[in-house]
Tab-separated table of C-alpha atoms and ligand atoms in Angstrom:
chain	number	residue	atom	x	y	z
A	443	UNK	CA	106.707	2.559	0.225
A	444	UNK	CA	109.081	0.350	2.158
A	445	UNK	CA	107.972	-1.663	5.276
A	446	UNK	CA	109.557	0.950	7.523
A	447	UNK	CA	107.751	3.752	5.735
A	448	UNK	CA	104.418	1.907	6.234
A	449	UNK	CA	105.035	1.509	9.899
A	450	UNK	CA	105.923	5.179	10.244
A	451	UNK	CA	102.877	6.299	8.350
A	452	UNK	CA	100.668	3.946	10.412
A	453	UNK	CA	102.175	5.495	13.533
A	454	UNK	CA	101.396	8.914	12.278
A	455	UNK	CA	97.918	7.700	11.420
A	456	UNK	CA	97.468	6.339	15.045
A	457	UNK	CA	98.608	9.638	16.405
A	458	UNK	CA	95.591	11.484	14.882
A	459	UNK	CA	93.631	10.355	17.981
A	460	UNK	CA	95.912	12.528	20.237
A	461	UNK	CA	94.180	15.241	22.239
A	462	UNK	CA	94.650	18.876	21.230
A	463	UNK	CA	93.452	22.250	22.371
A	464	UNK	CA	89.936	22.741	20.984
A	465	UNK	CA	90.582	19.555	18.753
A	466	UNK	CA	92.669	21.826	16.539
A	467	UNK	CA	95.089	18.926	15.524
A	468	UNK	CA	97.850	21.445	14.913
A	469	UNK	CA	100.295	18.909	13.488
A	470	UNK	CA	101.384	17.287	10.274
A	471	UNK	CA	103.804	14.420	9.607
A	472	UNK	CA	106.373	13.706	6.791
A	473	UNK	CA	107.656	10.205	6.221
A	474	UNK	CA	111.248	10.833	4.728
A	475	UNK	CA	113.496	7.775	4.268
A	476	UNK	CA	113.533	5.982	7.634
A	477	UNK	CA	112.272	8.975	9.529
A	478	UNK	CA	109.100	10.499	10.564
A	479	UNK	CA	109.160	14.250	11.062
A	480	UNK	CA	106.635	16.186	13.090
A	481	UNK	CA	105.724	19.813	12.236
A	482	UNK	CA	103.362	22.297	13.913
A	483	UNK	CA	100.830	23.786	11.774
A	484	UNK	CA	100.473	27.490	12.634
A	485	UNK	CA	97.377	27.875	10.557
A	486	UNK	CA	95.528	25.746	13.251
A	487	UNK	CA	97.061	27.756	16.178
A	488	UNK	CA	94.566	29.646	18.417
A	489	UNK	CA	95.929	33.034	17.713
A	490	UNK	CA	93.894	34.748	20.570
A	491	UNK	CA	94.066	32.197	23.260
A	492	UNK	CA	97.473	30.799	22.513
A	493	UNK	CA	99.536	33.620	20.898
A	494	UNK	CA	102.846	32.046	21.907
A	495	UNK	CA	101.952	28.638	20.479
A	496	UNK	CA	102.326	26.941	23.952
A	497	UNK	CA	99.114	24.959	23.773
A	498	UNK	CA	99.809	24.259	20.046
A	499	UNK	CA	103.295	22.877	20.832
A	500	UNK	CA	101.882	20.865	23.866
A	501	UNK	CA	99.157	19.299	21.548
A	502	UNK	CA	102.170	18.292	19.085
A	503	UNK	CA	103.852	16.750	21.995
A	504	UNK	CA	100.679	14.502	22.745
A	505	UNK	CA	100.760	13.489	19.103
A	506	UNK	CA	104.455	12.612	19.338
A	507	UNK	CA	103.783	10.572	22.226
A	508	UNK	CA	100.970	8.697	20.527
A	509	UNK	CA	103.209	7.987	17.439
A	510	UNK	CA	105.939	6.622	19.623
A	511	UNK	CA	103.421	4.312	21.526
A	512	UNK	CA	102.156	3.131	18.092
A	513	UNK	CA	105.668	2.352	16.759
A	514	UNK	CA	106.443	0.345	19.931
A	515	UNK	CA	103.209	-1.515	19.410
A	516	UNK	CA	104.437	-2.514	15.895
A	517	UNK	CA	107.736	-3.681	17.306
A	518	UNK	CA	109.891	-0.835	16.077
A	519	UNK	CA	112.776	0.537	18.192
A	520	UNK	CA	113.290	4.183	17.440
A	521	UNK	CA	115.568	7.070	18.247
A	522	UNK	CA	113.955	10.461	18.587
A	523	UNK	CA	115.569	14.001	18.034
A	524	UNK	CA	113.577	16.633	19.713
A	525	UNK	CA	114.531	19.908	18.055
A	526	UNK	CA	113.868	23.526	18.876
A	527	UNK	CA	112.826	24.618	15.360
A	528	UNK	CA	110.960	22.862	12.652
A	529	UNK	CA	110.502	19.983	12.436
A	530	UNK	CA	109.559	19.832	16.072
A	531	UNK	CA	110.876	16.210	16.262
A	532	UNK	CA	112.433	13.459	14.082
A	533	UNK	CA	111.658	9.822	14.834
A	534	UNK	CA	114.110	7.355	13.109
A	535	UNK	CA	113.197	3.704	12.882
A	536	UNK	CA	116.226	1.678	14.181
A	537	UNK	CA	115.411	-2.013	14.288
A	538	UNK	CA	112.459	-4.346	14.484
A	539	UNK	CA	111.526	-7.148	16.864
A	540	UNK	CA	108.246	-9.073	17.568
A	541	UNK	CA	105.891	-6.732	19.335
A	542	UNK	CA	105.412	-6.911	22.945
A	543	UNK	CA	101.746	-7.498	24.196
A	544	UNK	CA	102.214	-4.881	26.911
A	545	UNK	CA	103.002	-2.203	24.093
A	546	UNK	CA	100.079	-3.382	22.067
A	547	UNK	CA	97.870	-2.875	25.093
A	548	UNK	CA	99.291	0.644	25.419
A	549	UNK	CA	98.115	1.487	21.921
A	550	UNK	CA	94.671	0.195	22.569
A	551	UNK	CA	94.414	2.376	25.594
A	552	UNK	CA	95.071	5.442	23.371
A	553	UNK	CA	92.376	4.308	20.900
A	554	UNK	CA	89.755	4.463	23.548
A	555	UNK	CA	91.020	7.606	25.335
A	556	UNK	CA	88.852	10.685	25.381
A	557	UNK	CA	88.161	13.901	26.944
A	558	UNK	CA	85.161	13.381	29.534
A	559	UNK	CA	83.226	16.599	30.561
A	560	UNK	CA	80.658	14.739	32.541
A	561	UNK	CA	80.646	15.356	36.285
A	562	UNK	CA	82.659	12.758	38.156
A	563	UNK	CA	81.282	10.430	40.832
A	564	UNK	CA	81.751	10.586	44.622
A	565	UNK	CA	84.404	7.825	44.325
A	566	UNK	CA	87.843	9.308	44.956
A	567	UNK	CA	90.864	8.564	42.785
A	568	UNK	CA	93.037	6.163	44.722
A	569	UNK	CA	96.378	7.628	45.893
A	570	UNK	CA	98.172	4.948	44.284
A	571	UNK	CA	96.631	5.966	40.949
A	572	UNK	CA	97.643	9.590	41.517
A	573	UNK	CA	101.104	8.291	42.161
A	574	UNK	CA	101.040	6.386	38.869
A	575	UNK	CA	99.853	9.411	36.957
A	576	UNK	CA	102.606	11.482	38.426
A	577	UNK	CA	105.070	8.833	37.384
A	578	UNK	CA	103.572	8.845	33.884
A	579	UNK	CA	104.046	12.677	33.710
A	580	UNK	CA	107.630	12.217	34.714
A	581	UNK	CA	108.381	9.650	32.122
A	582	UNK	CA	107.062	12.114	29.500
A	583	UNK	CA	109.324	14.756	30.722
A	584	UNK	CA	107.250	16.984	33.116
A	585	UNK	CA	105.806	16.932	36.541
A	586	UNK	CA	102.361	16.695	38.237
A	587	UNK	CA	101.390	18.852	41.173
A	588	UNK	CA	98.170	17.566	42.870
A	589	UNK	CA	96.373	20.601	44.433
A	590	UNK	CA	95.266	20.527	48.214
A	591	UNK	CA	91.697	21.651	49.129
A	592	UNK	CA	92.742	25.284	49.770
A	593	UNK	CA	94.544	25.365	46.405
A	594	UNK	CA	91.459	23.850	44.770
A	595	UNK	CA	89.397	26.742	46.061
A	596	UNK	CA	91.964	29.282	44.750
A	597	UNK	CA	91.889	27.483	41.463
A	598	UNK	CA	88.111	27.790	41.340
A	599	UNK	CA	88.423	31.655	41.869
A	600	UNK	CA	91.115	31.829	39.205
A	601	UNK	CA	89.094	29.996	36.635
A	602	UNK	CA	86.156	32.158	37.397
A	603	UNK	CA	88.392	35.198	36.588
A	604	UNK	CA	89.851	33.698	33.412
A	605	UNK	CA	86.497	32.615	32.095
A	606	UNK	CA	85.114	36.030	32.954
A	607	UNK	CA	87.924	37.783	31.151
A	608	UNK	CA	87.635	35.566	28.068
A	609	UNK	CA	83.781	35.950	27.962
A	610	UNK	CA	84.226	39.808	27.703
A	611	UNK	CA	86.770	39.434	24.908
A	612	UNK	CA	84.944	39.356	21.713
A	613	UNK	CA	87.894	38.110	19.710
A	614	UNK	CA	88.505	35.263	22.039
A	615	UNK	CA	84.826	34.410	21.898
A	616	UNK	CA	84.722	34.512	18.231
A	617	UNK	CA	87.791	32.066	18.243
A	618	UNK	CA	86.057	29.579	20.517
A	619	UNK	CA	82.941	29.800	18.407
A	620	UNK	CA	84.916	28.740	15.396
A	621	UNK	CA	86.005	25.470	17.127
A	622	UNK	CA	83.193	24.501	19.384
A	623	UNK	CA	79.575	23.316	18.868
A	624	UNK	CA	77.557	21.909	15.974
A	625	UNK	CA	78.369	18.624	14.094
A	626	UNK	CA	81.983	19.565	12.961
A	627	UNK	CA	81.914	18.054	9.492
A	628	UNK	CA	85.340	19.783	9.021
A	629	UNK	CA	87.079	16.833	10.997
A	630	UNK	CA	88.243	19.410	13.633
A	631	UNK	CA	86.783	21.176	16.710
A	632	UNK	CA	84.495	19.928	19.552
A	633	UNK	CA	81.083	18.715	18.382
A	634	UNK	CA	77.882	19.128	20.522
A	635	UNK	CA	78.020	15.373	21.490
A	636	UNK	CA	81.216	16.012	23.579
A	637	UNK	CA	79.872	19.217	25.351
A	638	UNK	CA	77.571	19.156	28.468
A	639	UNK	CA	73.830	19.848	27.653
A	640	UNK	CA	73.651	21.842	30.838
A	641	UNK	CA	76.379	23.608	32.902
A	642	UNK	CA	77.613	21.169	35.563
A	643	UNK	CA	77.421	22.357	39.170
A	644	UNK	CA	81.003	22.095	40.252
A	645	UNK	CA	83.229	24.074	42.408
A	646	UNK	CA	85.764	24.476	39.671
A	647	UNK	CA	83.774	25.503	36.592
A	648	UNK	CA	84.358	23.596	33.324
A	649	UNK	CA	85.404	25.682	30.398
A	650	UNK	CA	82.415	27.753	29.031
A	651	UNK	CA	82.387	27.126	25.213
A	652	UNK	CA	79.482	29.355	24.869
A	653	UNK	CA	77.237	26.766	23.319
A	654	UNK	CA	74.990	23.955	25.048
A	655	UNK	CA	75.946	20.566	23.808
A	656	UNK	CA	74.108	17.293	23.832
A	657	UNK	CA	76.116	15.392	26.363
A	658	UNK	CA	74.180	14.229	29.503
A	659	UNK	CA	76.779	15.408	32.057
A	660	UNK	CA	75.075	13.872	35.115
A	661	UNK	CA	73.983	15.599	38.323
A	662	UNK	CA	76.856	15.012	40.652
A	663	UNK	CA	79.473	17.513	41.789
A	664	UNK	CA	83.236	17.577	41.748
A	665	UNK	CA	83.756	17.153	45.323
A	666	UNK	CA	85.633	13.922	44.924
A	667	UNK	CA	87.694	15.119	41.936
A	668	UNK	CA	91.310	15.862	42.198
A	669	UNK	CA	92.859	19.013	40.428
A	670	UNK	CA	96.372	18.882	39.244
A	671	UNK	CA	99.098	21.099	37.396
A	672	UNK	CA	101.314	19.603	34.785
A	673	UNK	CA	104.440	21.702	35.276
A	674	UNK	CA	108.233	21.832	34.546
A	675	UNK	CA	111.390	23.896	34.911
A	676	UNK	CA	111.429	25.805	31.736
A	677	UNK	CA	109.218	27.720	29.601
A	678	UNK	CA	110.646	27.119	26.148
A	679	UNK	CA	109.272	25.316	23.207
A	680	UNK	CA	111.129	22.106	24.103
A	681	UNK	CA	109.453	22.249	27.679
A	682	UNK	CA	106.064	22.674	25.907
A	683	UNK	CA	106.746	19.591	23.589
A	684	UNK	CA	107.680	17.483	26.648
A	685	UNK	CA	104.548	18.611	28.613
A	686	UNK	CA	102.500	17.276	25.737
A	687	UNK	CA	104.357	13.981	25.958
A	688	UNK	CA	103.699	14.014	29.666
A	689	UNK	CA	99.976	14.586	28.996
A	690	UNK	CA	99.913	11.756	26.567
A	691	UNK	CA	101.610	9.300	28.857
A	692	UNK	CA	99.687	10.531	31.943
A	693	UNK	CA	96.281	10.121	30.056
A	694	UNK	CA	97.282	6.579	28.892
A	695	UNK	CA	97.920	5.514	32.447
A	696	UNK	CA	94.598	7.196	33.578
A	697	UNK	CA	92.592	5.424	30.930
A	698	UNK	CA	94.194	2.105	32.049
A	699	UNK	CA	93.074	2.886	35.630
A	700	UNK	CA	89.522	3.959	34.877
A	701	UNK	CA	90.252	7.608	35.735
A	702	UNK	CA	88.676	10.406	33.592
A	703	UNK	CA	90.745	13.331	32.602
A	704	UNK	CA	89.678	16.806	31.703
A	705	UNK	CA	92.243	19.403	30.735
A	706	UNK	CA	91.429	23.025	31.764
A	707	UNK	CA	93.585	25.433	29.851
A	708	UNK	CA	91.951	28.752	30.351
A	709	UNK	CA	93.974	29.669	33.410
A	710	UNK	CA	97.172	29.099	31.540
A	711	UNK	CA	96.089	31.105	28.513
A	712	UNK	CA	95.985	34.392	30.544
A	713	UNK	CA	99.115	35.818	32.046
A	714	UNK	CA	97.549	36.996	35.396
A	715	UNK	CA	96.157	33.484	36.093
A	716	UNK	CA	99.197	31.671	34.936
A	717	UNK	CA	101.431	33.792	37.247
A	718	UNK	CA	98.928	32.855	40.099
A	719	UNK	CA	99.262	29.109	39.189
A	720	UNK	CA	102.987	29.597	39.179
A	721	UNK	CA	102.856	31.103	42.674
A	722	UNK	CA	100.924	27.912	43.734
A	723	UNK	CA	103.983	26.015	42.580
A	724	UNK	CA	106.136	28.138	44.938
A	725	UNK	CA	107.551	30.068	41.984
A	726	UNK	CA	109.894	27.128	41.104
A	727	UNK	CA	108.031	25.711	38.053
A	728	UNK	CA	106.163	26.783	34.893
A	729	UNK	CA	102.506	25.619	34.824
A	730	UNK	CA	101.553	24.125	31.343
A	731	UNK	CA	98.177	22.695	31.933
A	732	UNK	CA	95.535	22.168	34.587
A	733	UNK	CA	93.719	18.745	34.853
A	734	UNK	CA	90.679	17.578	36.565
A	735	UNK	CA	90.973	13.939	37.463
A	736	UNK	CA	88.121	11.690	38.769
A	737	UNK	CA	86.058	8.634	38.252
A	738	UNK	CA	83.216	8.958	35.669
A	739	UNK	CA	80.037	7.098	36.057
A	740	UNK	CA	80.767	3.585	34.877
A	741	UNK	CA	76.999	2.833	34.238
A	742	UNK	CA	76.956	5.064	31.324
A	743	UNK	CA	78.894	5.392	28.236
A	744	UNK	CA	81.191	8.316	27.963
A	745	UNK	CA	80.975	10.779	25.106
A	746	UNK	CA	81.558	9.481	21.670
A	747	UNK	CA	84.951	10.082	19.864
A	748	UNK	CA	85.557	13.613	18.582
A	749	UNK	CA	86.248	13.885	14.865
A	750	UNK	CA	89.721	13.824	13.202
A	751	UNK	CA	91.165	15.207	9.943
A	752	UNK	CA	91.730	12.539	7.274
A	753	UNK	CA	95.238	11.018	7.159
A	754	UNK	CA	95.743	12.411	3.693
A	755	UNK	CA	95.514	15.931	5.221
A	756	UNK	CA	98.147	15.414	7.908
A	757	UNK	CA	100.603	12.758	6.571
A	758	UNK	CA	102.806	13.086	3.424
A	759	UNK	CA	105.623	11.027	2.079
A	760	UNK	CA	108.667	12.672	0.642
A	761	UNK	CA	110.244	10.911	-2.163
B	963	LIG	C1	96.502	21.511	25.446
B	963	LIG	C2	95.070	21.150	25.632
B	963	LIG	C3	94.222	21.978	26.236
B	963	LIG	C4	92.877	21.678	26.356
B	963	LIG	N1	92.012	22.557	27.104
B	963	LIG	C5	90.724	22.218	27.280
B	963	LIG	C6	89.869	23.147	27.980
B	963	LIG	O1	90.205	24.033	28.539
B	963	LIG	N2	88.643	22.611	28.298
B	963	LIG	C7	88.103	21.397	27.789
B	963	LIG	O2	86.905	21.202	28.026
B	963	LIG	N3	88.947	20.569	27.071
B	963	LIG	C8	90.215	20.983	26.933
B	963	LIG	N4	90.965	20.188	26.178
B	963	LIG	C9	90.495	18.879	25.522
B	963	LIG	C10	90.330	19.024	23.964
B	963	LIG	O3	89.152	19.832	23.748
B	963	LIG	C11	90.164	17.593	23.454
B	963	LIG	O4	91.572	16.855	23.645
B	963	LIG	C12	89.801	17.592	21.958
B	963	LIG	O5	88.606	18.136	21.838
B	963	LIG	C13	89.896	16.202	21.346
B	963	LIG	O6	88.912	15.307	21.932
B	963	LIG	P1	89.287	14.011	22.729
B	963	LIG	O7	90.321	14.439	23.703
B	963	LIG	O8	88.010	13.518	23.330
B	963	LIG	O9	89.947	13.095	21.628
B	963	LIG	C14	92.389	20.309	25.923
B	963	LIG	C15	93.266	19.607	25.329
B	963	LIG	C16	94.595	19.883	25.190
B	963	LIG	C17	95.516	18.900	24.548
């Protein structure tokens, strides 16, 4: 492989740490000449909870974001074509220069990023940090709407309804059971160590994965948490990809500012709650994902990293 191809493969490798719905990692990469192609993997799509592939594409967008951060950290300037079909995106390496320490720091942040399902502390997220997160989402290509207190209460009711509907749907339950709990030797899914041992007592319920994990979630509440919706103008595949890039960028900023992020996707998985979220946005935007933002207990280590598929399963080189 050439030096460019090594850098592209290393970026795809770093992108394995990207967040994805139920840790499905629904992406694969092909190094072809001076380009890196990103493909969705429908075999790892949640066909019950995500029949349109919205969350799958969003997860691929987060992986795209991570790969771009890794390339910047290794000093590569790139051009990116975001496509409507397959591949979803093509990154072309254009030129190389000494890496900037700022870009290297951004990559480090992505390496420590994780989903934190512990309850948050009573310390509020500073308004300036919320501003920085919104700016991160905009850089990624979407927007962030932070809910007011009344809207948080509406969200709590919505999530109760979506959770209830999913609990009574045997196929959805079976799908969740395939991805959550246990020790996850397969390299995918959410292990016990990332799931709360007891249901946290919060106003807005965390997702019920149907299994008790082993994570000490703490005894706090979520009264100091902020809830927000990542949203945008369109509801096409290109918009979902951008939403994923926005999620990646926002989460990078949050990690740097000591802010824990918990995505809550059940309300966007069902039409009736997704429409209710859309009404919250004044019917002018499409909701892609709900997030809980808060300060986690700094005295205790967060959950360990969740597993990832080996590089050999997600990266190939075309000769
Ligand atoms: C599109 C998307 C939707 C997600 N939805 C939820 C959710 O509803 N509840 C939850 O606890 N985690 C959710 N997550 C977090 C994933 O489970 C998590 O990213 C994955 O298990 C990998 O773990 P990590 O983020 O700690 O690396 C979501 C993540 C993404 C990208």
